[in-house]
XYZ file of C-alpha atoms in Angstrom:
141
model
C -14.390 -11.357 27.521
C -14.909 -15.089 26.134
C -16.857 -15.035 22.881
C -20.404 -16.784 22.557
C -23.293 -16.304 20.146
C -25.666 -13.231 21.330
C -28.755 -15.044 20.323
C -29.604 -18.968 19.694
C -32.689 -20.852 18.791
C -32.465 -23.125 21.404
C -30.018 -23.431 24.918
C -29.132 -26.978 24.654
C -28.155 -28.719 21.935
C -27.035 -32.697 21.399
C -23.694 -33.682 21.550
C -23.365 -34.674 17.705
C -19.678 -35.524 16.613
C -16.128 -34.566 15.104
C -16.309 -35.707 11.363
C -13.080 -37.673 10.918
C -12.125 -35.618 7.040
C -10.139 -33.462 5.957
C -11.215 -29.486 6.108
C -13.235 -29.055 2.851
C -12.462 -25.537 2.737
C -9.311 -23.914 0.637
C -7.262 -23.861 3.963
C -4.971 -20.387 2.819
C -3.982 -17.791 5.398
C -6.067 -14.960 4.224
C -5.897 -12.161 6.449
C -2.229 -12.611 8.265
C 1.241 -13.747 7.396
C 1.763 -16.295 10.108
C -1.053 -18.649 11.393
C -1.985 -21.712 13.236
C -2.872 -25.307 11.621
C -4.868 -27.583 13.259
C -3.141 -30.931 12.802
C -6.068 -33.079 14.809
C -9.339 -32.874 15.468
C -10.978 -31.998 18.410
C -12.957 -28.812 20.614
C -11.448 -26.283 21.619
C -13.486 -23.943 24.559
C -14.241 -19.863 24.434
C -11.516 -19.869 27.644
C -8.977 -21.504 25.421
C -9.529 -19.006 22.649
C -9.228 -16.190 24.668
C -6.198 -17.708 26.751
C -4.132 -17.494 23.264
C -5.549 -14.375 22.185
C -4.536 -12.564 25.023
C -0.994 -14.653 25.135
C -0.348 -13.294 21.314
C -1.018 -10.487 22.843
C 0.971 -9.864 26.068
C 3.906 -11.794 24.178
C 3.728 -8.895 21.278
C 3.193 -6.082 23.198
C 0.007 -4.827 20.947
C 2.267 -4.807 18.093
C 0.843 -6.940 15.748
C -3.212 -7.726 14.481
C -4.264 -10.947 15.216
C -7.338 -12.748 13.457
C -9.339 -15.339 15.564
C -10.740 -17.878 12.694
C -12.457 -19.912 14.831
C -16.275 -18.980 16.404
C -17.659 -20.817 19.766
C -21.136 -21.694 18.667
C -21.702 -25.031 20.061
C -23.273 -24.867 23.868
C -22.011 -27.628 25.976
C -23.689 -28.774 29.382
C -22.998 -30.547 32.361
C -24.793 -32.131 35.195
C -23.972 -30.925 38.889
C -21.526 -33.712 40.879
C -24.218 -34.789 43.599
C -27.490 -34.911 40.739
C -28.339 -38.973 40.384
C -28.731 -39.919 36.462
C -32.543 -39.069 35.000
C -33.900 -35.653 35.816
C -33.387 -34.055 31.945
C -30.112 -32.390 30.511
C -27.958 -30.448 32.449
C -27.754 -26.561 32.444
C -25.259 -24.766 30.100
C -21.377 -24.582 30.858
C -19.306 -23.544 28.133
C -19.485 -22.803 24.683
C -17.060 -24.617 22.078
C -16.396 -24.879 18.735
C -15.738 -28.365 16.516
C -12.024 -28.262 14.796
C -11.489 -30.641 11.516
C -7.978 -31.895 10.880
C -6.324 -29.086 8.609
C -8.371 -25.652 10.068
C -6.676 -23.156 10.266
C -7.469 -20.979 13.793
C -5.105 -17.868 14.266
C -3.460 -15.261 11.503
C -1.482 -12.788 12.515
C 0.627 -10.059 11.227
C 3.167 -7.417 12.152
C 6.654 -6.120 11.643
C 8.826 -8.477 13.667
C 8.574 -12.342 12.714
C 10.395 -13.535 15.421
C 8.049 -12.117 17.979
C 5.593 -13.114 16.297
C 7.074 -16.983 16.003
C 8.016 -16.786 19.481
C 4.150 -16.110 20.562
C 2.835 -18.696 18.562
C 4.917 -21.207 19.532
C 4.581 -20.378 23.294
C 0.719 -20.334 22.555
C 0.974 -24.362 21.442
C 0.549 -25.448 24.767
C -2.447 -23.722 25.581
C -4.258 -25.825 23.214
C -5.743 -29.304 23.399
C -5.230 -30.420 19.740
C -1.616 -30.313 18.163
C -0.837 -27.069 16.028
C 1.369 -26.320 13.627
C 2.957 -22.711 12.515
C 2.321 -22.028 9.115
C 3.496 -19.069 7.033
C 2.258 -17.076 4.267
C 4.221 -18.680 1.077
C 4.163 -22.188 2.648
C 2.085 -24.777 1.047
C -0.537 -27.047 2.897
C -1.029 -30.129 1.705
């Protein structure tokens, strides 16, 4: 089931942009022991998040608890292939969500690190911005 807000003020929203800083908040695992880093910025789809959630997953066997610190709130839309340009905004396709350089996305925890190592790393690719494994004692700059 991909993830999208249940209710928004309006369908359509503009395009905006990716701010180019650093993420202003304290950028700690909080929940897991291992996590993902965002090392770029970039968008990252509801597919995407739920392609790695249910790789951690699969890869784990249901052994471990995995946090998803990332939310889809930001509707994207595109025009039909055969439409000519004019004729308004197109209708809704996917939701995303906006990633600064230095988010972090994905905690998780359980008894064996080196499943848990080997999921995330397998997971990498499934992304469109670079990632980094992180641990709990290991500092971010």
């Amino acid at each position: 089931m991909l993830l999208q807000p249940k209710e928004t003020k309006f369908t359509k929203k503009r395009k905006g942009r990716i701010k180019s800083n650093y993420e202003n908040k304290k950028n700690d695992l909080k929940f897991g022991t291992y996590g993902l880093y965002a090392l770029e910025k970039g968008k990252i789809t509801a597919a995407q998040i739920e392609a790695v959630r249910r790789t951690i997953t699969n890869y784990t066997k249901r052994q471990v608890k995995i946090w998803i610190r990332i939310f889809p709130d930001i509707p994207v839309t595109s025009k039909p292939i055969e439409i000519r340009m004019g004729r308004g905004k197109g209708k809704l396709s996917y939701w995303a969500c906006k990633i600064n350089k230095g988010k972090i996305l994905f905690e998780v925890s359980g008894k064996n690190p080196k499943l848990i190592k080997l999921a995330l790393n397998s997971v990498k690719g499934k992304l469109p911005i670079k990632v980094k494994l992180i641990t709990k004692n290991e500092f971010i700059e």
